[in-house]
Amino acid sequence: MTTVIVGAGHGGVQVAASLRAEGHLGPVVLVDGQEDFPYHRPQLSKEFLGPGAGAAQPLRSRSFFTDQEIDLRLGTAAVALHPAERCLEFSDGRTIGYTHLVLALGSTVRNLQVPGVGLDGVARLATLTDAARVRKRLATARHVVLVGGGFLGLEIAAACVGAGRAVTLVEPQDRVLTRAVAPAVSDAVQRAHTQAGTVLRLGTGVERFVGRNGRIQAVILADGSEIPADLVVVAVGALANSGLAERAGLAVDNGVLVDPWLRTSDPAIFAVGDCASHPDRERAVARRVECVQNALDQARHVASTITRGIGEPYDKVPWFWTHQFDLRVQTVGLGFADDVCVVLGEPDEASFSVCRFHHDRLVAVESVNRPQDHIAARRLLSRRLPPDLPEVGSAGFDLKSHELSTRGAA
Amino acid sequence: MPSLTFVLPDGTRRTVEGKAGLSVMQVAMAEDVPGIVAECGGNAMCATCHVYADAATADRLPPVTDVEDEMLDSTASPRTSSSRLSCQVDVEEDWGDTTFVVPDTQL
Ligand SMILES: Cc1cc2nc3c(=O)[nH]c(=O)nc-3n(C[C@H](O)[C@H](O)[C@H](O)COP(=O)(O)OP(=O)(O)OC[C@H]3O[C@@H](n4cnc5c(N)ncnc54)[C@H](O)[C@@H]3O)c2cc1C
Ligand code: FES
């Protein structure tokens, strides 16, 4: 009854921990291609880059893995998977058989296909090694350029501005966070960055990077302008690490496809977290979600299925957070571009929430400095009894009071 | 050396040494204290590091901030006047012996 878990990030470590918590007795093998002891990722683009920041925070203590009899093998990448033989091959040439396999492979920053991307000083930030390298470069850099106006690029920009650097952020769309959040939220984020001194170059992309003696010197934009740079961080979105699954013949489409129980096209193999594309709660589409909560909740669900057999389908509402300067942005649920949006609170004072509706149904709430709204929305969406559009649009509506008044109704 | 005693849901007590500068959550995680989940890694975003400070300990802790206060409203186990997010409480060198009760559930 060996369970093998590939990837010792947030999802993989949680699968192993939950298997033991559920009383699973069989061998549990947890492998990761990285040498670093499993760590929290969100800090890497935030506090970790700041002055005086220490080491990365481990996901669990070292003794946890020994005490729980989890066979943690670091520096061991899975290179091939043979579903028919239920066998996995590692980079060190060894193989292992499994009863259940869990893919918790994460995602990787997309490559930018422009000349000069290989110059020294053009970095990306996905792993602890990357973050340590960026932190080191940041110590001596004067001009930093971020490519990509998603959460990651913005967080890194905030950290670099906080460290006193001249920072430019380049985003080809005409505003930041276009895919992620409603315009009101991205406006608030944009304002905070501009006020802090970040130069936002929106609506134009990177044409190429130029350097001297192999080192980055400037970024040339599509509109012809040139920005001096001694550190560039590329954060242009991520792709699922699904190569291992794809080569093994598992169904893959923007991530490893899973059913409502997080099983891949081979029922002995599960996929969780950033690498998995699972059926959306609200619409008939497959979605891949990149956030800690999603990796952890899916991991718990899979551990329960492996230990106790098939139960309820996975049905957690995804939630995510980011903080930049004094903005705490928290989102729950997943929006689509065609949602109808209602704003609650005070956008001008950076304290508000955007409620997103699909056919009058509340499907997502994005909050800026409104934890009370976020928590209420998490409860309402989880209970599947969210308020409808006319209700939220009515005068004096407040998510927290609404949540309190409807408790017990489910 | 500050000492932290965690009272687990089954009544057993775990006493560990605290280190000034680390949060109570970080000490608990480093020592594998069961029942502290800490999903967000200490950002006051998840409320899964909830503890109850015992009466004598509570007096020694810094006041609850606004952010902590609002997130405490979302704990899985009931919030009481002694509820804290352990990631928002940093261990102090002069604490002496402190006691924190771990709630039944964090999720
Ligand atoms: C810098 C940064 C900041 C973030 N900030 C936030 C935030 O504020 N809030 C939030 O909710 N989320 C945030 N995220 C996203 C969050 O960290 C991810 O969604 C989460 O880590 C997903 O967990 P996972 O287990 O799917 O993948 P990961 O945690 O990425 O783990 C995947 C692991 O698989 C390993 N692996 C891949 N292929 C193989 C192979 N073939 N063999 C062996 N091992 C392999 C990798 O080395 C890696 O360790 C952030 C991510 C990053 C990188
Ligand atoms: S660890 Fe998430 S709130 Fe404390």
PDB file of C-alpha atoms in Angstrom, chain A residues 34-219:
ATOM      1  CA  GLN A  34      14.836  20.541  -5.059  1.00  0.00           C
ATOM      2  CA  GLU A  35      17.476  20.088  -2.349  1.00  0.00           C
ATOM      3  CA  ASP A  36      15.932  22.667  -0.030  1.00  0.00           C
ATOM      4  CA  PHE A  37      13.973  21.486   2.959  1.00  0.00           C
ATOM      5  CA  PRO A  38      10.231  22.117   2.249  1.00  0.00           C
ATOM      6  CA  TYR A  39       9.397  25.802   2.827  1.00  0.00           C
ATOM      7  CA  HIS A  40       6.589  28.349   2.639  1.00  0.00           C
ATOM      8  CA  ARG A  41       6.528  30.071  -0.769  1.00  0.00           C
ATOM      9  CA  PRO A  42       4.394  33.204  -0.243  1.00  0.00           C
ATOM     10  CA  GLN A  43       7.035  35.006   1.841  1.00  0.00           C
ATOM     11  CA  LEU A  44       9.624  34.689  -0.926  1.00  0.00           C
ATOM     12  CA  SER A  45       8.194  37.604  -2.902  1.00  0.00           C
ATOM     13  CA  LYS A  46       7.352  39.627   0.207  1.00  0.00           C
ATOM     14  CA  GLU A  47       9.125  39.752   3.604  1.00  0.00           C
ATOM     15  CA  PHE A  48      11.953  37.482   2.459  1.00  0.00           C
ATOM     16  CA  LEU A  49      13.231  40.181   0.079  1.00  0.00           C
ATOM     17  CA  GLY A  50      13.078  42.906   2.715  1.00  0.00           C
ATOM     18  CA  PRO A  51      15.934  44.229   4.803  1.00  0.00           C
ATOM     19  CA  GLY A  52      16.911  42.032   7.733  1.00  0.00           C
ATOM     20  CA  ALA A  53      14.778  39.100   6.609  1.00  0.00           C
ATOM     21  CA  GLY A  54      16.026  35.744   7.776  1.00  0.00           C
ATOM     22  CA  ALA A  55      15.766  32.247   6.409  1.00  0.00           C
ATOM     23  CA  ALA A  56      12.740  30.804   4.674  1.00  0.00           C
ATOM     24  CA  GLN A  57      10.099  29.376   6.935  1.00  0.00           C
ATOM     25  CA  PRO A  58       9.957  25.587   6.866  1.00  0.00           C
ATOM     26  CA  LEU A  59       6.572  23.962   6.200  1.00  0.00           C
ATOM     27  CA  ARG A  60       7.208  21.445   8.985  1.00  0.00           C
ATOM     28  CA  SER A  61      10.078  20.690  11.331  1.00  0.00           C
ATOM     29  CA  ARG A  62      12.676  18.105  10.380  1.00  0.00           C
ATOM     30  CA  SER A  63      11.575  15.777  13.152  1.00  0.00           C
ATOM     31  CA  PHE A  64       8.017  15.862  11.826  1.00  0.00           C
ATOM     32  CA  PHE A  65       8.965  13.740   8.821  1.00  0.00           C
ATOM     33  CA  THR A  66      10.889  11.184  10.878  1.00  0.00           C
ATOM     34  CA  ASP A  67       8.276  10.996  13.641  1.00  0.00           C
ATOM     35  CA  GLN A  68       5.480  10.536  11.129  1.00  0.00           C
ATOM     36  CA  GLU A  69       7.501   7.987   9.161  1.00  0.00           C
ATOM     37  CA  ILE A  70       7.352  10.000   5.976  1.00  0.00           C
ATOM     38  CA  ASP A  71      10.217   9.010   3.717  1.00  0.00           C
ATOM     39  CA  LEU A  72      11.261  12.465   2.484  1.00  0.00           C
ATOM     40  CA  ARG A  73      13.716  12.300  -0.410  1.00  0.00           C
ATOM     41  CA  LEU A  74      15.039  15.686  -1.456  1.00  0.00           C
ATOM     42  CA  GLY A  75      17.106  16.255  -4.586  1.00  0.00           C
ATOM     43  CA  THR A  76      15.176  13.420  -6.199  1.00  0.00           C
ATOM     44  CA  ALA A  77      13.260  14.397  -9.325  1.00  0.00           C
ATOM     45  CA  ALA A  78      10.753  12.063 -10.903  1.00  0.00           C
ATOM     46  CA  VAL A  79      11.748  11.741 -14.550  1.00  0.00           C
ATOM     47  CA  ALA A  80       9.350   9.153 -15.935  1.00  0.00           C
ATOM     48  CA  LEU A  81       6.051   7.618 -14.978  1.00  0.00           C
ATOM     49  CA  HIS A  82       4.710   4.276 -16.177  1.00  0.00           C
ATOM     50  CA  PRO A  83       1.021   4.072 -15.189  1.00  0.00           C
ATOM     51  CA  ALA A  84       0.506   0.567 -16.576  1.00  0.00           C
ATOM     52  CA  GLU A  85       3.287  -0.793 -14.345  1.00  0.00           C
ATOM     53  CA  ARG A  86       2.445   1.615 -11.498  1.00  0.00           C
ATOM     54  CA  CYS A  87       6.063   2.587 -11.422  1.00  0.00           C
ATOM     55  CA  LEU A  88       7.980   5.852 -11.182  1.00  0.00           C
ATOM     56  CA  GLU A  89      11.567   6.538 -12.249  1.00  0.00           C
ATOM     57  CA  PHE A  90      13.834   9.007 -10.467  1.00  0.00           C
ATOM     58  CA  SER A  91      16.737  11.157 -11.612  1.00  0.00           C
ATOM     59  CA  ASP A  92      19.151   8.978  -9.617  1.00  0.00           C
ATOM     60  CA  GLY A  93      18.161   5.990 -11.724  1.00  0.00           C
ATOM     61  CA  ARG A  94      16.126   4.323  -9.008  1.00  0.00           C
ATOM     62  CA  THR A  95      12.523   3.259  -9.514  1.00  0.00           C
ATOM     63  CA  ILE A  96       9.636   2.793  -7.116  1.00  0.00           C
ATOM     64  CA  GLY A  97       6.295   1.020  -7.352  1.00  0.00           C
ATOM     65  CA  TYR A  98       3.153   2.588  -5.927  1.00  0.00           C
ATOM     66  CA  THR A  99      -0.405   1.751  -5.004  1.00  0.00           C
ATOM     67  CA  HIS A 100      -1.408   5.406  -5.137  1.00  0.00           C
ATOM     68  CA  LEU A 101       0.529   8.235  -6.693  1.00  0.00           C
ATOM     69  CA  VAL A 102      -0.094  11.910  -5.991  1.00  0.00           C
ATOM     70  CA  LEU A 103       1.260  14.540  -8.355  1.00  0.00           C
ATOM     71  CA  ALA A 104       1.852  17.823  -6.493  1.00  0.00           C
ATOM     72  CA  LEU A 105       4.219  19.262  -9.066  1.00  0.00           C
ATOM     73  CA  GLY A 106       3.389  22.957  -8.813  1.00  0.00           C
ATOM     74  CA  SER A 107       3.886  25.431 -11.636  1.00  0.00           C
ATOM     75  CA  THR A 108       6.790  27.255 -13.238  1.00  0.00           C
ATOM     76  CA  VAL A 109       7.157  30.883 -14.293  1.00  0.00           C
ATOM     77  CA  ARG A 110       6.534  31.237 -17.995  1.00  0.00           C
ATOM     78  CA  ASN A 111       9.562  32.034 -20.137  1.00  0.00           C
ATOM     79  CA  LEU A 112       9.776  35.361 -21.867  1.00  0.00           C
ATOM     80  CA  GLN A 113      10.872  34.788 -25.447  1.00  0.00           C
ATOM     81  CA  VAL A 114      12.825  37.951 -26.111  1.00  0.00           C
ATOM     82  CA  PRO A 115      16.477  38.594 -26.978  1.00  0.00           C
ATOM     83  CA  GLY A 116      18.760  39.023 -23.990  1.00  0.00           C
ATOM     84  CA  VAL A 117      16.647  37.036 -21.559  1.00  0.00           C
ATOM     85  CA  GLY A 118      19.720  34.957 -20.712  1.00  0.00           C
ATOM     86  CA  LEU A 119      21.763  37.943 -19.497  1.00  0.00           C
ATOM     87  CA  ASP A 120      23.146  37.876 -15.993  1.00  0.00           C
ATOM     88  CA  GLY A 121      20.781  39.872 -13.797  1.00  0.00           C
ATOM     89  CA  VAL A 122      17.600  38.772 -15.577  1.00  0.00           C
ATOM     90  CA  ALA A 123      15.993  36.603 -12.939  1.00  0.00           C
ATOM     91  CA  ARG A 124      12.767  34.900 -12.045  1.00  0.00           C
ATOM     92  CA  LEU A 125      11.348  34.041  -8.681  1.00  0.00           C
ATOM     93  CA  ALA A 126       9.728  30.678  -8.168  1.00  0.00           C
ATOM     94  CA  THR A 127      11.905  28.793  -5.717  1.00  0.00           C
ATOM     95  CA  LEU A 128      13.896  29.567  -2.588  1.00  0.00           C
ATOM     96  CA  THR A 129      17.101  29.431  -4.646  1.00  0.00           C
ATOM     97  CA  ASP A 130      15.664  32.032  -7.033  1.00  0.00           C
ATOM     98  CA  ALA A 131      14.538  34.248  -4.162  1.00  0.00           C
ATOM     99  CA  ALA A 132      17.918  34.089  -2.446  1.00  0.00           C
ATOM    100  CA  ARG A 133      19.567  35.088  -5.720  1.00  0.00           C
ATOM    101  CA  VAL A 134      17.187  38.019  -6.234  1.00  0.00           C
ATOM    102  CA  ARG A 135      17.693  39.149  -2.644  1.00  0.00           C
ATOM    103  CA  LYS A 136      21.441  39.126  -3.110  1.00  0.00           C
ATOM    104  CA  ARG A 137      21.252  41.098  -6.346  1.00  0.00           C
ATOM    105  CA  LEU A 138      18.817  43.526  -4.817  1.00  0.00           C
ATOM    106  CA  ALA A 139      21.365  44.450  -2.151  1.00  0.00           C
ATOM    107  CA  THR A 140      23.547  46.171  -4.760  1.00  0.00           C
ATOM    108  CA  ALA A 141      21.067  46.985  -7.515  1.00  0.00           C
ATOM    109  CA  ARG A 142      19.931  50.548  -8.122  1.00  0.00           C
ATOM    110  CA  HIS A 143      17.430  50.153 -10.940  1.00  0.00           C
ATOM    111  CA  VAL A 144      15.051  47.237 -10.813  1.00  0.00           C
ATOM    112  CA  VAL A 145      12.612  46.358 -13.584  1.00  0.00           C
ATOM    113  CA  LEU A 146       9.710  43.971 -13.034  1.00  0.00           C
ATOM    114  CA  VAL A 147       8.198  42.357 -16.084  1.00  0.00           C
ATOM    115  CA  GLY A 148       4.569  41.426 -15.448  1.00  0.00           C
ATOM    116  CA  GLY A 149       1.841  43.151 -13.466  1.00  0.00           C
ATOM    117  CA  GLY A 150       0.382  40.103 -11.745  1.00  0.00           C
ATOM    118  CA  PHE A 151       0.428  39.510  -7.989  1.00  0.00           C
ATOM    119  CA  LEU A 152       3.963  38.166  -8.042  1.00  0.00           C
ATOM    120  CA  GLY A 153       5.468  41.055 -10.008  1.00  0.00           C
ATOM    121  CA  LEU A 154       3.647  43.607  -7.880  1.00  0.00           C
ATOM    122  CA  GLU A 155       4.735  42.031  -4.609  1.00  0.00           C
ATOM    123  CA  ILE A 156       8.345  41.972  -5.734  1.00  0.00           C
ATOM    124  CA  ALA A 157       8.041  45.591  -6.919  1.00  0.00           C
ATOM    125  CA  ALA A 158       6.721  46.587  -3.483  1.00  0.00           C
ATOM    126  CA  ALA A 159       9.612  44.822  -1.755  1.00  0.00           C
ATOM    127  CA  CYS A 160      12.169  46.504  -4.045  1.00  0.00           C
ATOM    128  CA  VAL A 161      10.662  49.963  -3.528  1.00  0.00           C
ATOM    129  CA  GLY A 162      10.661  49.228   0.208  1.00  0.00           C
ATOM    130  CA  ALA A 163      14.389  48.540  -0.075  1.00  0.00           C
ATOM    131  CA  GLY A 164      14.853  52.007  -1.579  1.00  0.00           C
ATOM    132  CA  ARG A 165      15.438  51.013  -5.185  1.00  0.00           C
ATOM    133  CA  ALA A 166      14.218  52.799  -8.302  1.00  0.00           C
ATOM    134  CA  VAL A 167      11.573  50.430  -9.628  1.00  0.00           C
ATOM    135  CA  THR A 168       9.785  50.210 -12.966  1.00  0.00           C
ATOM    136  CA  LEU A 169       7.055  47.682 -13.644  1.00  0.00           C
ATOM    137  CA  VAL A 170       6.200  46.797 -17.246  1.00  0.00           C
ATOM    138  CA  GLU A 171       2.793  45.343 -18.079  1.00  0.00           C
ATOM    139  CA  PRO A 172       1.488  44.929 -21.648  1.00  0.00           C
ATOM    140  CA  GLN A 173      -2.175  45.250 -20.562  1.00  0.00           C
ATOM    141  CA  ASP A 174      -3.489  48.705 -19.809  1.00  0.00           C
ATOM    142  CA  ARG A 175      -3.810  47.962 -16.118  1.00  0.00           C
ATOM    143  CA  VAL A 176      -2.236  45.587 -13.587  1.00  0.00           C
ATOM    144  CA  LEU A 177      -3.915  42.398 -12.389  1.00  0.00           C
ATOM    145  CA  THR A 178      -6.264  42.315 -15.390  1.00  0.00           C
ATOM    146  CA  ARG A 179      -6.892  38.622 -15.253  1.00  0.00           C
ATOM    147  CA  ALA A 180      -6.985  38.341 -11.488  1.00  0.00           C
ATOM    148  CA  VAL A 181      -9.283  40.995 -10.060  1.00  0.00           C
ATOM    149  CA  ALA A 182     -11.940  43.612 -10.821  1.00  0.00           C
ATOM    150  CA  PRO A 183     -10.856  47.060 -12.055  1.00  0.00           C
ATOM    151  CA  ALA A 184     -11.635  48.730  -8.713  1.00  0.00           C
ATOM    152  CA  VAL A 185      -9.147  46.449  -6.960  1.00  0.00           C
ATOM    153  CA  SER A 186      -6.457  46.845  -9.559  1.00  0.00           C
ATOM    154  CA  ASP A 187      -6.957  50.634  -9.423  1.00  0.00           C
ATOM    155  CA  ALA A 188      -6.350  50.615  -5.666  1.00  0.00           C
ATOM    156  CA  VAL A 189      -3.249  48.474  -6.117  1.00  0.00           C
ATOM    157  CA  GLN A 190      -1.994  50.716  -8.911  1.00  0.00           C
ATOM    158  CA  ARG A 191      -2.479  53.821  -6.795  1.00  0.00           C
ATOM    159  CA  ALA A 192      -0.530  52.351  -3.908  1.00  0.00           C
ATOM    160  CA  HIS A 193       2.378  51.485  -6.176  1.00  0.00           C
ATOM    161  CA  THR A 194       2.423  54.854  -7.878  1.00  0.00           C
ATOM    162  CA  GLN A 195       2.312  56.651  -4.543  1.00  0.00           C
ATOM    163  CA  ALA A 196       5.233  54.564  -3.311  1.00  0.00           C
ATOM    164  CA  GLY A 197       7.262  55.699  -6.302  1.00  0.00           C
ATOM    165  CA  THR A 198       7.087  52.721  -8.643  1.00  0.00           C
ATOM    166  CA  VAL A 199       6.954  53.750 -12.287  1.00  0.00           C
ATOM    167  CA  LEU A 200       4.218  51.768 -14.016  1.00  0.00           C
ATOM    168  CA  ARG A 201       4.704  51.286 -17.748  1.00  0.00           C
ATOM    169  CA  LEU A 202       1.358  49.936 -18.858  1.00  0.00           C
ATOM    170  CA  GLY A 203       0.198  48.989 -22.332  1.00  0.00           C
ATOM    171  CA  THR A 204       3.657  48.133 -23.596  1.00  0.00           C
ATOM    172  CA  GLY A 205       5.760  45.002 -23.543  1.00  0.00           C
ATOM    173  CA  VAL A 206       9.446  44.187 -23.423  1.00  0.00           C
ATOM    174  CA  GLU A 207      11.146  44.150 -26.799  1.00  0.00           C
ATOM    175  CA  ARG A 208      14.557  43.006 -25.619  1.00  0.00           C
ATOM    176  CA  PHE A 209      17.134  43.168 -22.864  1.00  0.00           C
ATOM    177  CA  VAL A 210      20.521  44.716 -23.538  1.00  0.00           C
ATOM    178  CA  GLY A 211      23.678  44.257 -21.541  1.00  0.00           C
ATOM    179  CA  ARG A 212      27.388  44.698 -21.414  1.00  0.00           C
ATOM    180  CA  ASN A 213      29.843  41.850 -20.791  1.00  0.00           C
ATOM    181  CA  GLY A 214      26.911  39.534 -20.347  1.00  0.00           C
ATOM    182  CA  ARG A 215      25.280  41.644 -17.650  1.00  0.00           C
ATOM    183  CA  ILE A 216      21.925  43.376 -17.918  1.00  0.00           C
ATOM    184  CA  GLN A 217      22.051  47.126 -18.476  1.00  0.00           C
ATOM    185  CA  ALA A 218      18.730  48.175 -19.892  1.00  0.00           C
ATOM    186  CA  VAL A 219      15.305  47.029 -20.943  1.00  0.00           C
TER     187      VAL A 219
END
